[in-house]
Amino acid sequence: MNPNPSFTVVESLSRSKYGEPELGDDRLVITSNFVAVLDGATEASGAHYNGLSSGQFVVKIGAQALESLAPDSHATVAVEKITQAVREALLEVKPDKNPNHTPCFAIVVFSAARREIWRVGDCQYLLDGEAYNPIIQVDQITSQLRSLIVRSHLAQGKTIEDLLKDDPSQNLLVPFYRLQTALRNHPEEPFGYGVIDGTRVPERYLEVIKIPEQVKSIVLASDGYPDLRASLAESEKILTQILTQDPLCYSIHLGQRGVAPGRESFDDRTYVRLELHDY
């Protein structure tokens, strides 16, 4: 699938929460030098940029910037260039309505030349099946708050089916989502978190992982997989099991939304597994 002899793409998938890949805010990038998953943030206001959702627009810009990088780019330089491309694009294009927040995305990148993984935000990776995935404090808090809201409505007699059709937590949480944007890329705030949104990404939010020589398999994924595994089939199987048991995503998997009618999952999901070869 790529001409670089140092790795092979074994399997991959990118699907939107609605099913069709083109409706999602995730993006999978595979070149001879880089493999990356970009996870665009969902914009509840429905604002569009050049006819694209905010997530689609910003990951498109990010993907183009990534594809133009020199093969041996350093992680810091790469993130700076991607950030600059996003900043310039957002200055040139205006949304068709007032958004709740500036477009942004999380990213995880495999650099073949450097044999490194770079990450900003809450995308995921596995090394030989072992997980190294972050817990973003502010997301953990809002997910717990959403669970409390859902449980309160269930305790008052609402059914899971009622709340799947009309989830009151979504409107109640919008002010929190707006507030938390002030924490993005904040250099000192304990609840801060990293994203690519056109502002500088502080060093604390850029992870650079040197891949040990003995590692032969890498998985990169967006956070649409609540329990990431070493194969696509197993990751999909567990996702299906979780959504069957907890479609509202308030008990087994605490999420920011459930599986609303017309959707197949709570979020877009992207998965790619690489086999590494000796250099």
Coordinates of C-alpha atoms in Angstrom, one line a residue:
M1 CA 0.0 0.0 0.0
N2 CA 3.0 2.3 0.3
P3 CA 6.5 2.2 -1.2
N4 CA 8.4 2.6 2.0
P5 CA 10.1 -0.8 2.8
S6 CA 10.3 0.0 6.6
F7 CA 6.6 -0.6 7.2
T8 CA 3.5 -2.2 5.7
V9 CA -0.1 -1.1 6.2
V10 CA -1.8 -4.3 7.3
E11 CA -5.4 -3.1 7.7
S12 CA -7.3 0.2 8.1
L13 CA -10.8 1.6 8.4
S14 CA -12.3 5.1 8.6
R15 CA -16.1 5.4 9.2
S16 CA -18.3 8.2 10.3
K17 CA -20.8 7.9 13.2
Y18 CA -23.4 7.8 10.4
G19 CA -21.6 5.0 8.5
E20 CA -20.4 6.8 5.4
P21 CA -16.8 7.8 5.6
E22 CA -17.3 11.1 3.8
L23 CA -19.7 12.3 6.5
G24 CA -17.1 12.0 9.3
D25 CA -14.6 14.4 10.9
D26 CA -11.8 11.9 11.1
R27 CA -9.1 11.6 8.4
L28 CA -6.6 8.9 7.7
V29 CA -3.3 9.9 6.0
I30 CA -1.0 7.3 4.5
T31 CA 2.1 8.3 2.6
S32 CA 5.5 6.7 2.1
N33 CA 6.9 8.7 5.1
F34 CA 4.0 9.2 7.5
V35 CA 0.9 7.4 8.7
A36 CA -1.5 9.5 10.7
V37 CA -5.0 9.7 12.2
L38 CA -6.6 13.1 12.5
D39 CA -9.7 13.4 14.7
G40 CA -11.7 16.6 14.0
A41 CA -13.8 18.0 16.9
T42 CA -17.6 17.8 16.4
E43 CA -19.2 21.3 16.1
A44 CA -22.7 21.2 17.6
S45 CA -23.7 24.5 16.0
G46 CA -23.5 23.0 12.5
A47 CA -21.2 25.8 11.2
H48 CA -19.6 25.0 7.9
Y49 CA -16.4 26.3 6.3
N50 CA -16.3 26.2 2.4
G51 CA -19.2 23.7 2.6
L52 CA -17.4 21.4 5.0
S53 CA -18.1 20.8 8.7
S54 CA -15.6 22.5 10.9
G55 CA -14.0 19.1 11.7
Q56 CA -13.8 18.1 8.0
F57 CA -12.3 21.5 7.0
V58 CA -9.6 21.6 9.6
V59 CA -8.5 17.9 9.2
K60 CA -8.3 18.5 5.4
I61 CA -5.9 21.4 6.0
G62 CA -3.9 19.4 8.5
A63 CA -3.6 16.4 6.2
Q64 CA -2.3 18.6 3.3
A65 CA 0.3 20.1 5.6
L66 CA 1.4 16.7 6.9
E67 CA 1.7 15.4 3.3
S68 CA 4.0 18.3 2.4
L69 CA 6.5 17.7 5.3
A70 CA 10.0 16.7 4.7
P71 CA 10.4 13.0 5.5
D72 CA 12.9 13.5 8.3
S73 CA 11.0 16.4 9.9
H74 CA 11.3 16.8 13.7
A75 CA 8.0 16.5 15.7
T76 CA 8.2 20.1 16.9
V77 CA 8.7 21.5 13.4
A78 CA 6.0 19.3 12.0
V79 CA 3.4 20.4 14.6
E80 CA 4.4 24.0 14.0
K81 CA 4.0 23.7 10.3
I82 CA 0.6 22.0 10.6
T83 CA -0.5 24.6 13.1
Q84 CA 0.6 27.4 10.8
A85 CA -1.4 25.9 7.9
V86 CA -4.5 25.7 10.1
R87 CA -4.0 29.3 11.4
E88 CA -3.7 30.7 7.8
A89 CA -6.6 28.7 6.5
L90 CA -8.9 29.9 9.3
L91 CA -7.9 33.6 8.6
E92 CA -9.0 33.2 5.0
V93 CA -12.2 31.3 5.4
K94 CA -15.2 32.4 7.5
P95 CA -17.9 30.1 8.8
D96 CA -21.5 30.3 7.5
K97 CA -22.8 30.8 11.1
N98 CA -21.3 31.5 14.5
P99 CA -19.6 28.3 15.7
N100 CA -19.5 27.2 19.3
H101 CA -15.7 26.9 19.1
T102 CA -12.8 27.3 16.7
P103 CA -12.2 24.2 14.6
C104 CA -9.6 21.9 16.0
F105 CA -8.4 18.3 15.8
A106 CA -6.3 15.7 17.7
I107 CA -3.6 13.9 15.8
V108 CA -1.3 10.9 16.2
V109 CA 1.4 10.4 13.6
F110 CA 3.9 7.6 12.8
S111 CA 7.2 8.9 11.4
A112 CA 8.9 6.2 9.4
A113 CA 12.2 8.1 9.1
R114 CA 12.5 8.8 12.8
R115 CA 10.7 5.6 13.9
E116 CA 8.6 7.7 16.3
I117 CA 5.0 8.4 17.2
W118 CA 3.9 11.9 17.7
R119 CA 0.6 12.8 19.5
V120 CA -1.3 15.9 20.3
G121 CA -4.7 15.3 22.0
D122 CA -6.7 12.2 22.7
C123 CA -6.0 9.9 19.7
Q124 CA -4.7 6.4 20.6
Y125 CA -1.9 4.1 19.8
L126 CA -0.8 0.5 20.6
L127 CA 2.8 -0.9 20.5
D128 CA 2.6 -4.7 19.9
G129 CA -0.9 -4.6 21.4
E130 CA 0.0 -2.6 24.5
A131 CA -2.0 0.5 25.1
Y132 CA -0.6 4.0 25.8
N133 CA -3.6 6.2 25.8
P134 CA -4.2 9.5 27.6
I135 CA -7.1 10.5 29.8
I136 CA -8.0 14.1 29.2
Q137 CA -9.2 15.4 32.6
V138 CA -11.7 17.8 31.2
D139 CA -13.3 15.2 29.0
Q140 CA -13.5 12.8 31.9
I141 CA -15.3 15.4 34.0
T142 CA -17.8 16.3 31.3
S143 CA -18.4 12.6 30.6
Q144 CA -19.1 12.0 34.2
L145 CA -21.4 15.0 34.3
R146 CA -23.3 13.7 31.3
S147 CA -23.7 10.3 33.0
L148 CA -25.2 12.1 36.0
I149 CA -27.6 14.0 33.8
V150 CA -28.7 10.8 32.0
R151 CA -29.1 8.9 35.2
S152 CA -31.2 11.6 36.7
H153 CA -33.6 11.5 33.8
L154 CA -33.8 7.7 33.9
A155 CA -34.5 7.9 37.7
Q156 CA -37.5 10.2 36.8
G157 CA -39.0 7.6 34.6
K158 CA -37.5 8.3 31.2
T159 CA -36.4 5.3 29.2
I160 CA -33.2 4.7 27.4
E161 CA -35.1 4.8 24.1
D162 CA -36.6 8.2 25.1
L163 CA -33.1 9.6 25.8
L164 CA -31.6 8.2 22.6
K165 CA -34.3 10.1 20.6
D166 CA -33.9 13.3 22.7
D167 CA -30.8 13.5 24.9
P168 CA -31.2 16.5 27.2
S169 CA -27.6 16.4 28.2
Q170 CA -26.5 17.8 24.9
N171 CA -28.0 21.2 25.3
L172 CA -27.1 21.3 29.0
L173 CA -23.4 20.6 28.2
V174 CA -23.0 23.1 25.4
P175 CA -22.0 26.0 27.8
F176 CA -19.4 23.7 29.4
Y177 CA -17.9 22.9 26.0
R178 CA -17.7 26.6 25.1
L179 CA -16.0 27.4 28.4
Q180 CA -13.5 24.6 28.1
T181 CA -12.1 26.0 24.9
A182 CA -10.2 28.5 27.1
L183 CA -8.2 25.5 28.4
R184 CA -6.9 24.5 24.9
N185 CA -3.2 24.7 24.6
H186 CA -3.0 26.5 27.9
P187 CA 0.7 26.3 29.0
E188 CA 0.0 26.1 32.7
E189 CA -3.6 25.3 33.4
P190 CA -4.0 21.9 35.2
F191 CA -7.1 21.1 33.2
G192 CA -5.5 22.2 30.0
Y193 CA -5.3 19.9 26.9
G194 CA -3.6 20.0 23.6
V195 CA -5.2 20.3 20.1
I196 CA -4.3 21.6 16.7
D197 CA -6.4 24.8 16.2
G198 CA -4.0 27.4 14.8
T199 CA -2.6 28.4 18.2
R200 CA 0.8 27.4 19.5
V201 CA 0.9 23.9 21.0
P202 CA 3.0 24.0 24.2
E203 CA 5.7 21.4 24.6
R204 CA 3.7 19.7 27.4
Y205 CA 1.0 18.7 24.9
L206 CA 3.3 17.2 22.3
E207 CA 4.2 13.6 23.0
V208 CA 7.2 12.2 21.1
I209 CA 7.5 8.4 21.6
K210 CA 10.6 6.6 20.3
I211 CA 9.5 3.2 19.1
P212 CA 11.6 0.4 20.7
E213 CA 13.6 -1.7 18.3
Q214 CA 11.7 -4.9 19.3
V215 CA 8.3 -3.5 18.4
K216 CA 6.9 -5.0 15.2
S217 CA 3.3 -3.8 15.2
I218 CA 1.7 -0.4 15.7
V219 CA -2.0 0.6 15.8
L220 CA -3.1 4.2 15.5
A221 CA -6.7 5.2 16.1
S222 CA -9.1 8.0 17.0
D223 CA -11.0 7.9 20.2
G224 CA -14.0 6.3 18.5
Y225 CA -12.8 3.0 19.8
P226 CA -13.5 2.9 23.6
D227 CA -11.4 -0.3 24.0
L228 CA -8.7 -0.4 21.3
R229 CA -7.2 -3.8 20.4
A230 CA -4.4 -5.2 18.3
S231 CA -6.7 -6.1 15.4
L232 CA -9.5 -4.3 13.6
A233 CA -11.9 -7.2 13.9
E234 CA -11.4 -7.4 17.7
S235 CA -11.7 -3.6 18.1
E236 CA -14.9 -3.6 16.1
K237 CA -16.3 -6.6 18.0
I238 CA -15.8 -4.9 21.4
L239 CA -17.2 -1.6 20.1
T240 CA -20.4 -3.5 19.0
Q241 CA -20.7 -5.2 22.3
I242 CA -20.3 -2.0 24.3
L243 CA -22.9 -0.2 22.1
T244 CA -25.3 -3.1 22.3
Q245 CA -25.1 -3.0 26.1
D246 CA -24.8 0.7 26.6
P247 CA -26.2 2.7 23.6
L248 CA -26.5 5.8 25.7
C249 CA -22.9 5.7 26.6
Y250 CA -23.5 6.5 30.2
S251 CA -22.5 3.4 32.2
I252 CA -20.1 1.0 30.5
H253 CA -18.5 3.7 28.4
L254 CA -18.9 7.2 29.6
G255 CA -19.1 9.3 26.5
Q256 CA -20.2 12.8 25.4
R257 CA -23.1 11.4 23.4
G258 CA -24.9 8.2 22.8
V259 CA -25.9 6.4 19.6
A260 CA -28.7 8.7 18.3
P261 CA -31.2 7.5 15.7
G262 CA -29.6 7.3 12.2
R263 CA -26.2 6.6 13.7
E264 CA -24.2 3.4 14.0
S265 CA -21.9 4.7 16.7
F266 CA -21.4 7.5 19.2
D267 CA -18.4 9.0 17.3
D268 CA -16.5 8.7 14.0
R269 CA -13.8 6.0 14.2
T270 CA -10.5 5.5 12.4
Y271 CA -8.1 2.6 12.7
V272 CA -4.8 1.6 11.0
R273 CA -2.4 -1.2 11.9
L274 CA 1.2 -1.2 10.6
E275 CA 3.8 -3.9 10.5
L276 CA 7.3 -2.6 11.0
H277 CA 10.3 -4.1 9.2
D278 CA 14.0 -3.9 10.0
Y279 CA 15.6 -0.8 8.8

